[in-house]
Coordinates of C-alpha atoms in Angstrom, one line a residue:
M112 CA 6.3 21.0 21.6
T113 CA 8.7 18.0 22.0
Q114 CA 12.3 18.1 21.0
S115 CA 11.6 15.3 18.6
T116 CA 9.1 17.4 16.7
V117 CA 11.7 20.2 16.4
A118 CA 14.4 17.8 15.4
F119 CA 12.3 16.1 12.8
H120 CA 11.3 19.3 11.0
R121 CA 14.7 20.1 9.5
H122 CA 15.1 20.9 5.9
L123 CA 16.4 17.8 4.0
G124 CA 17.7 17.7 0.5
L125 CA 17.2 15.1 -2.3
L126 CA 19.7 13.0 -4.1
D127 CA 19.4 13.4 -7.8
D128 CA 18.8 10.3 -9.9
S129 CA 17.2 9.7 -13.2
S130 CA 17.7 6.0 -13.8
S131 CA 14.4 4.8 -12.5
G132 CA 11.7 3.6 -14.9
H133 CA 9.2 5.7 -13.0
K134 CA 8.9 9.0 -15.0
K135 CA 7.7 11.4 -12.3
S136 CA 10.5 13.6 -10.8
I137 CA 10.6 14.8 -7.3
K138 CA 11.2 18.5 -7.1
L139 CA 13.0 20.0 -4.1
A140 CA 10.6 22.2 -2.1
P141 CA 11.6 25.7 -1.0
P142 CA 12.9 26.2 2.5
L143 CA 10.3 25.4 5.2
D144 CA 8.7 27.8 7.6
W145 CA 9.8 26.0 10.7
K146 CA 7.8 28.1 13.1
S147 CA 4.4 27.1 11.7
F148 CA 5.8 23.7 10.9
M149 CA 6.6 22.9 14.5
I150 CA 3.3 24.1 15.8
T151 CA 1.2 21.8 13.5
S152 CA 3.7 18.9 12.8
K153 CA 2.7 19.4 9.2
I154 CA 5.0 18.5 6.3
Q155 CA 4.6 19.3 2.7
V156 CA 4.4 16.3 0.4
D157 CA 7.6 17.0 -1.5
D158 CA 9.5 17.4 1.7
L159 CA 8.2 14.1 3.1
E160 CA 9.2 12.4 -0.1
S161 CA 12.7 13.9 0.0
L162 CA 13.0 12.8 3.6
M163 CA 12.1 9.2 2.8
V164 CA 14.6 9.1 -0.1
K165 CA 17.3 10.5 2.2
M166 CA 16.7 7.9 4.8
L167 CA 16.5 5.0 2.3
R168 CA 19.8 6.0 0.8
K169 CA 21.4 5.9 4.3
V170 CA 20.4 2.2 4.6
D171 CA 22.1 1.4 1.3
V172 CA 19.1 1.5 -1.0
T173 CA 20.0 2.6 -4.6
P174 CA 18.8 6.0 -5.7
A175 CA 16.3 4.6 -8.2
N176 CA 14.9 2.1 -5.7
A177 CA 14.7 4.7 -3.0
R178 CA 12.7 7.0 -5.2
D179 CA 10.2 4.4 -6.1
I180 CA 9.7 3.1 -2.5
A181 CA 9.2 6.8 -1.4
W182 CA 6.7 7.3 -4.2
V183 CA 4.6 4.3 -3.0
F184 CA 4.6 5.6 0.6
K185 CA 3.7 9.1 -0.5
T186 CA 0.9 7.8 -2.7
M187 CA -0.5 5.6 0.1
T188 CA -0.2 8.4 2.7
L189 CA -2.2 10.8 0.4
R190 CA -5.2 8.5 0.7
G191 CA -5.7 10.0 4.2
V192 CA -7.0 6.8 5.8
G193 CA -4.5 6.9 8.7
H194 CA -2.9 3.4 8.3
H195 CA -0.8 1.5 5.7
D196 CA 1.0 4.8 5.0
I197 CA 4.0 6.9 6.4
G198 CA 3.4 5.4 9.8
S199 CA 4.8 2.1 8.5
F200 CA 7.9 3.7 7.0
P201 CA 10.1 3.6 10.2
G202 CA 9.7 -0.2 10.3
I203 CA 10.9 -0.4 6.7
I204 CA 14.0 1.6 7.5
R205 CA 14.8 -0.5 10.6
N206 CA 14.3 -3.8 8.6
L207 CA 16.6 -2.6 5.8
R208 CA 19.2 -1.3 8.3
D209 CA 19.1 -4.5 10.4
G210 CA 19.4 -6.9 7.4
V211 CA 15.8 -8.2 7.7
F212 CA 15.1 -6.9 4.2
N213 CA 17.6 -6.9 1.4
P214 CA 18.6 -3.3 0.6
R215 CA 20.2 -4.3 -2.7
P216 CA 17.9 -7.1 -4.0
K217 CA 18.5 -8.8 -7.3
I218 CA 14.8 -8.8 -8.4
K219 CA 14.7 -11.2 -11.4
T220 CA 12.2 -12.7 -13.8
V221 CA 12.1 -16.4 -13.4
V222 CA 9.6 -17.2 -16.1
S223 CA 8.4 -15.0 -19.0
K224 CA 5.9 -16.1 -21.6
Q225 CA 4.2 -13.5 -23.7
A226 CA 1.6 -11.9 -21.4
T227 CA 2.7 -13.6 -18.2
A228 CA 5.7 -13.7 -15.9
V229 CA 6.9 -15.0 -12.6
M230 CA 9.4 -12.9 -10.6
D231 CA 11.5 -13.4 -7.5
A232 CA 11.9 -10.4 -5.1
D233 CA 15.1 -11.7 -3.4
N234 CA 13.7 -10.5 0.0
A235 CA 13.2 -6.9 -1.3
P236 CA 10.9 -4.5 0.6
G237 CA 7.4 -5.4 -0.6
T238 CA 6.8 -1.8 -1.8
L239 CA 9.8 -2.1 -4.2
A240 CA 8.9 -5.6 -5.3
A241 CA 5.3 -4.8 -6.1
F242 CA 6.4 -1.6 -7.9
R243 CA 8.7 -3.6 -10.2
M244 CA 6.1 -6.3 -10.7
T245 CA 3.5 -3.7 -11.8
E246 CA 6.0 -2.1 -14.2
K247 CA 6.5 -5.4 -15.9
A248 CA 2.8 -6.1 -16.1
I249 CA 2.2 -2.6 -17.7
L250 CA 4.9 -3.4 -20.3
K251 CA 3.3 -6.7 -21.1
A252 CA -0.2 -5.2 -21.3
R253 CA 1.1 -2.5 -23.7
K254 CA 2.3 -5.3 -26.0
Y255 CA -0.3 -8.0 -25.5
G256 CA -3.4 -6.2 -24.2
I257 CA -3.0 -7.8 -20.8
G258 CA -0.1 -8.5 -18.4
I259 CA -0.2 -10.9 -15.5
V260 CA 2.9 -11.0 -13.4
T261 CA 3.4 -12.7 -10.0
M262 CA 6.2 -12.1 -7.4
R263 CA 7.5 -14.5 -4.7
N264 CA 9.9 -14.0 -1.8
S265 CA 8.6 -10.5 -1.2
N266 CA 7.4 -8.7 1.9
H267 CA 4.5 -6.6 2.9
F268 CA 3.5 -4.3 0.0
L269 CA 1.5 -1.8 2.1
G270 CA -1.6 -1.8 0.0
S271 CA -2.8 -2.2 -3.6
A272 CA -3.8 1.4 -4.3
A273 CA -0.4 2.8 -5.3
Y274 CA 0.3 0.1 -7.9
N275 CA -3.1 0.2 -9.4
L276 CA -2.9 4.0 -9.8
L277 CA 0.4 3.5 -11.5
A278 CA -1.4 1.4 -14.1
A279 CA -4.4 3.7 -14.3
E280 CA -2.0 6.6 -15.2
Q281 CA -1.1 4.6 -18.3
D282 CA -4.7 4.3 -19.4
M283 CA -5.0 0.8 -18.1
I284 CA -6.9 -1.0 -15.4
G285 CA -4.8 -2.2 -12.6
I286 CA -5.6 -5.1 -10.3
T287 CA -3.1 -5.9 -7.6
M288 CA -3.1 -8.4 -4.7
S289 CA -0.9 -10.0 -2.0
N290 CA -1.1 -12.9 0.3
T291 CA 0.0 -12.3 3.9
L292 CA 0.9 -14.2 6.9
A293 CA -2.0 -16.2 8.4
S294 CA -4.1 -13.9 10.5
M295 CA -7.6 -14.7 9.5
A296 CA -9.8 -17.7 10.4
A297 CA -11.3 -20.0 7.8
H298 CA -15.0 -19.6 7.7
G299 CA -16.5 -21.7 10.5
S300 CA -13.1 -21.9 12.3
K301 CA -11.4 -20.0 15.1
D302 CA -7.8 -20.6 14.2
K303 CA -5.5 -18.5 12.1
A304 CA -5.7 -20.3 8.7
I305 CA -5.0 -17.7 5.9
G306 CA -4.0 -14.1 5.4
N307 CA -6.5 -11.4 5.0
N308 CA -5.0 -11.3 1.5
P309 CA -5.6 -7.7 0.4
W310 CA -6.4 -6.7 -3.2
G311 CA -7.9 -3.9 -5.2
F312 CA -8.3 -2.3 -8.5
A313 CA -8.1 1.2 -10.1
A314 CA -9.1 2.8 -13.4
K315 CA -9.3 6.3 -14.7
T316 CA -12.8 7.6 -15.5
G317 CA -14.3 10.4 -17.4
A318 CA -15.3 11.8 -14.0
E319 CA -12.9 13.9 -11.9
F320 CA -11.7 11.0 -9.9
P321 CA -10.5 7.4 -10.6
I322 CA -12.5 4.4 -9.5
M323 CA -10.3 2.7 -6.9
L324 CA -10.8 0.0 -4.3
D325 CA -8.2 -1.2 -1.8
I326 CA -9.4 -3.8 0.7
A327 CA -8.5 -6.8 2.8
N328 CA -10.7 -9.8 2.9
A329 CA -11.1 -9.6 6.7
Y330 CA -13.6 -7.2 8.2
A331 CA -10.6 -5.1 9.2
S332 CA -6.9 -5.2 8.3
F333 CA -4.2 -5.3 11.0
G334 CA -3.5 -1.6 10.4
K335 CA -7.2 -0.7 11.0
L336 CA -7.3 -2.8 14.2
F337 CA -4.2 -1.1 15.5
D338 CA -5.7 2.2 14.6
Y339 CA -8.8 1.4 16.7
M340 CA -6.7 0.1 19.5
N341 CA -4.5 3.1 19.6
N342 CA -7.6 5.4 19.7
N343 CA -9.3 3.2 22.4
W344 CA -12.2 2.5 20.1
D345 CA -14.4 -0.5 20.2
I346 CA -14.8 -2.7 17.1
P347 CA -17.9 -4.4 15.9
R348 CA -18.0 -7.8 17.5
E349 CA -18.1 -9.6 14.2
W350 CA -14.7 -8.3 13.3
G351 CA -12.8 -10.9 15.3
L352 CA -12.4 -13.4 18.1
D353 CA -10.4 -13.2 21.3
E354 CA -7.9 -15.8 22.5
L355 CA -10.8 -17.9 23.8
G356 CA -12.5 -18.0 20.5
E357 CA -15.2 -15.6 21.5
N358 CA -16.4 -12.5 19.6
T359 CA -15.0 -9.4 21.1
S360 CA -15.3 -5.6 20.8
D361 CA -11.8 -5.1 22.1
P362 CA -9.3 -4.8 19.1
S363 CA -6.4 -5.6 21.4
R364 CA -7.9 -9.0 22.2
V365 CA -8.0 -9.8 18.5
L366 CA -4.4 -8.6 18.0
R367 CA -3.0 -10.3 21.1
G368 CA -3.9 -14.0 20.7
G369 CA -7.1 -13.7 18.8
V370 CA -8.0 -13.9 15.1
S371 CA -9.6 -11.8 12.5
L372 CA -12.7 -13.0 10.8
P373 CA -13.4 -13.0 7.0
M374 CA -15.8 -10.3 5.8
A375 CA -19.2 -11.6 5.0
G376 CA -18.2 -15.1 6.2
H377 CA -17.7 -17.5 3.4
K378 CA -17.5 -14.7 0.8
G379 CA -14.4 -13.1 2.3
F380 CA -12.9 -16.5 2.9
G381 CA -13.5 -17.4 -0.7
L382 CA -11.9 -14.2 -1.9
A383 CA -8.9 -14.8 0.3
I384 CA -8.5 -18.2 -1.4
M385 CA -8.8 -16.6 -4.8
V386 CA -5.9 -14.2 -3.9
E387 CA -3.9 -17.2 -2.6
L388 CA -4.3 -19.0 -5.9
L389 CA -3.3 -15.9 -8.0
T390 CA -0.3 -15.0 -5.8
S391 CA 1.6 -17.8 -3.9
I392 CA 0.3 -20.7 -5.9
L393 CA 1.1 -19.3 -9.3
A394 CA 4.3 -17.6 -8.1
G395 CA 5.7 -20.7 -6.4
G396 CA 5.8 -18.9 -3.1
A397 CA 4.9 -19.7 0.5
I398 CA 1.3 -20.7 1.1
T399 CA -1.2 -19.7 3.8
E400 CA 0.2 -20.5 7.3
N401 CA 3.7 -21.1 5.8
V402 CA 4.1 -17.4 5.1
R403 CA 6.4 -15.6 7.5
M404 CA 6.6 -11.9 8.2
N405 CA 10.0 -10.3 7.4
S406 CA 11.5 -13.7 6.7
L407 CA 15.0 -14.3 5.4
E408 CA 14.4 -17.8 4.4
G409 CA 12.5 -17.5 1.2
N410 CA 9.0 -17.9 2.6
G411 CA 7.8 -14.3 2.5
H412 CA 4.8 -12.8 0.8
S413 CA 3.7 -13.3 -2.8
Q414 CA 2.0 -10.7 -5.0
A415 CA 0.3 -10.5 -8.3
S416 CA -0.4 -7.7 -10.8
I417 CA -3.0 -7.9 -13.5
V418 CA -3.0 -5.0 -15.9
I419 CA -5.5 -4.6 -18.7
N420 CA -4.9 -2.3 -21.7
I421 CA -8.1 -0.5 -22.3
N422 CA -7.1 0.3 -25.9
H423 CA -7.2 -3.3 -26.8
F424 CA -10.9 -3.3 -26.1
L425 CA -12.1 0.2 -27.1
P426 CA -10.7 3.7 -27.4
V427 CA -9.7 5.3 -24.1
A428 CA -12.0 8.3 -24.8
T429 CA -15.0 5.9 -25.2
F430 CA -14.0 4.1 -22.0
E431 CA -13.9 7.4 -20.2
D432 CA -17.3 8.5 -21.6
R433 CA -18.9 5.3 -20.5
T434 CA -17.4 5.3 -17.0
K435 CA -18.5 8.9 -16.6
E436 CA -22.0 7.8 -17.5
M437 CA -21.8 5.0 -14.9
V438 CA -20.6 7.5 -12.2
E439 CA -23.4 9.9 -13.0
L440 CA -26.0 7.1 -12.9
L441 CA -24.7 5.9 -9.5
H442 CA -24.5 9.4 -8.0
N443 CA -28.1 10.1 -9.0
H444 CA -29.5 7.6 -6.5
E445 CA -31.1 9.0 -3.4
P446 CA -29.0 8.6 -0.3
L447 CA -30.3 7.3 3.0
D448 CA -28.9 10.5 4.6
S449 CA -29.4 13.7 2.7
E450 CA -26.1 15.0 4.1
K451 CA -24.2 12.0 3.0
P452 CA -24.3 11.6 -0.8
V453 CA -23.6 8.4 -2.6
L454 CA -19.8 8.0 -3.0
L455 CA -18.0 5.6 -5.3
P456 CA -14.8 3.7 -4.4
G457 CA -11.9 6.1 -4.7
E458 CA -13.9 9.3 -4.4
R459 CA -12.9 10.0 -0.8
S460 CA -9.2 9.2 -1.5
Y461 CA -9.2 11.5 -4.4
T462 CA -10.5 14.4 -2.3
S463 CA -7.9 13.6 0.4
R464 CA -5.1 13.5 -2.2
K465 CA -6.0 17.0 -3.4
K466 CA -6.3 18.4 0.1
L467 CA -3.1 16.9 1.4
A468 CA -1.1 17.8 -1.7
D469 CA -2.2 21.4 -1.3
E470 CA -2.1 21.7 2.5
G471 CA 0.5 19.2 3.6
I472 CA 0.4 16.1 5.7
V473 CA -0.1 16.2 9.5
L474 CA 2.0 13.5 11.2
N475 CA 1.0 12.0 14.5
Q476 CA 3.4 12.2 17.4
K477 CA 4.3 8.5 17.3
T478 CA 5.5 8.8 13.7
V479 CA 7.4 12.0 14.4
D480 CA 9.1 10.4 17.4
E481 CA 10.1 7.3 15.4
L482 CA 11.4 9.2 12.4
T483 CA 13.3 11.6 14.7
Q484 CA 15.0 8.7 16.5
L485 CA 16.0 7.1 13.1
L486 CA 17.3 10.4 11.8
D487 CA 19.6 10.5 14.9
E488 CA 20.6 6.9 14.6
L489 CA 21.4 7.3 10.9
N490 CA 23.3 10.5 11.5
I491 CA 21.3 12.5 9.1
R492 CA 21.9 16.2 9.5
T493 CA 21.3 19.3 7.5

């Protein structure tokens, strides 16, 4: 057991704050059993959330904003996919500490007209900007039946799932998307032309789990490519090109001088353009190759939230009955493999959320080491 694992697993408190628009409170967990904790590097969800809030407060994030950023990271981590989750949190802390992100952004509404709005993130962390954007879209949908809100001058939002679940909890359908820095080739090209521009949707159903999709328009996101590289796994050759413009099975060649390819060729490319239209074009933000990662110059990511109020179409109970019927119809189809039943988007994530919420989250050693180093640098002690 490394010293960093021991140091990381210290009991941390939570600053109390009730000013956030997000209604869910974070309860302080009982003292941890450090012996079992250090053996497995496992942390309970509430303790992880408390830790993130504590670290965010140390880099000058307000209590309300810290709580909402931590909620996004917790929600994304509970999907259990191994990327776009807590592993990205140390980078957020470093960027806030070093002034790359604005720890005290003045997120403002630039234009507001009935069901629509344009917002400016003021170089906020993308997780905070997208959370505030979704909140506004929900409010507009509650009043007008639909809310469409765009955000410019933001940063990486992690993924769409958390924000769409936020809308789904309000008996609405959430659709969230973001442009990103250019990392994907145009169909028929071998140069970086456009971001993989992730998007997704979520809605509650009458079944046990919500329907939820969270994807990028490339065959694989950067996070997934890094995951494959770190595990020394080959990738399918159609996922990307190397620095010579040749298909490769080596994810490191794609990441170091190569380029990702759009999923299903022209279809993925077309969807990336759709996201670009609904985010940067409507928001007045940086477009395609002009987007910069962690930029201080107003050319960061743009996002969009579309929230649909189910009650403006039919009663929520009727919607749930109809979606339950849809789920049952789809589940009833014979699988190719009898041991692998037909699963709907969001079903695996729901199972993971329940399991991790009950059993705790196992952190990989890299994440433990990074968090431990930051705890020392930020002088966080119990």
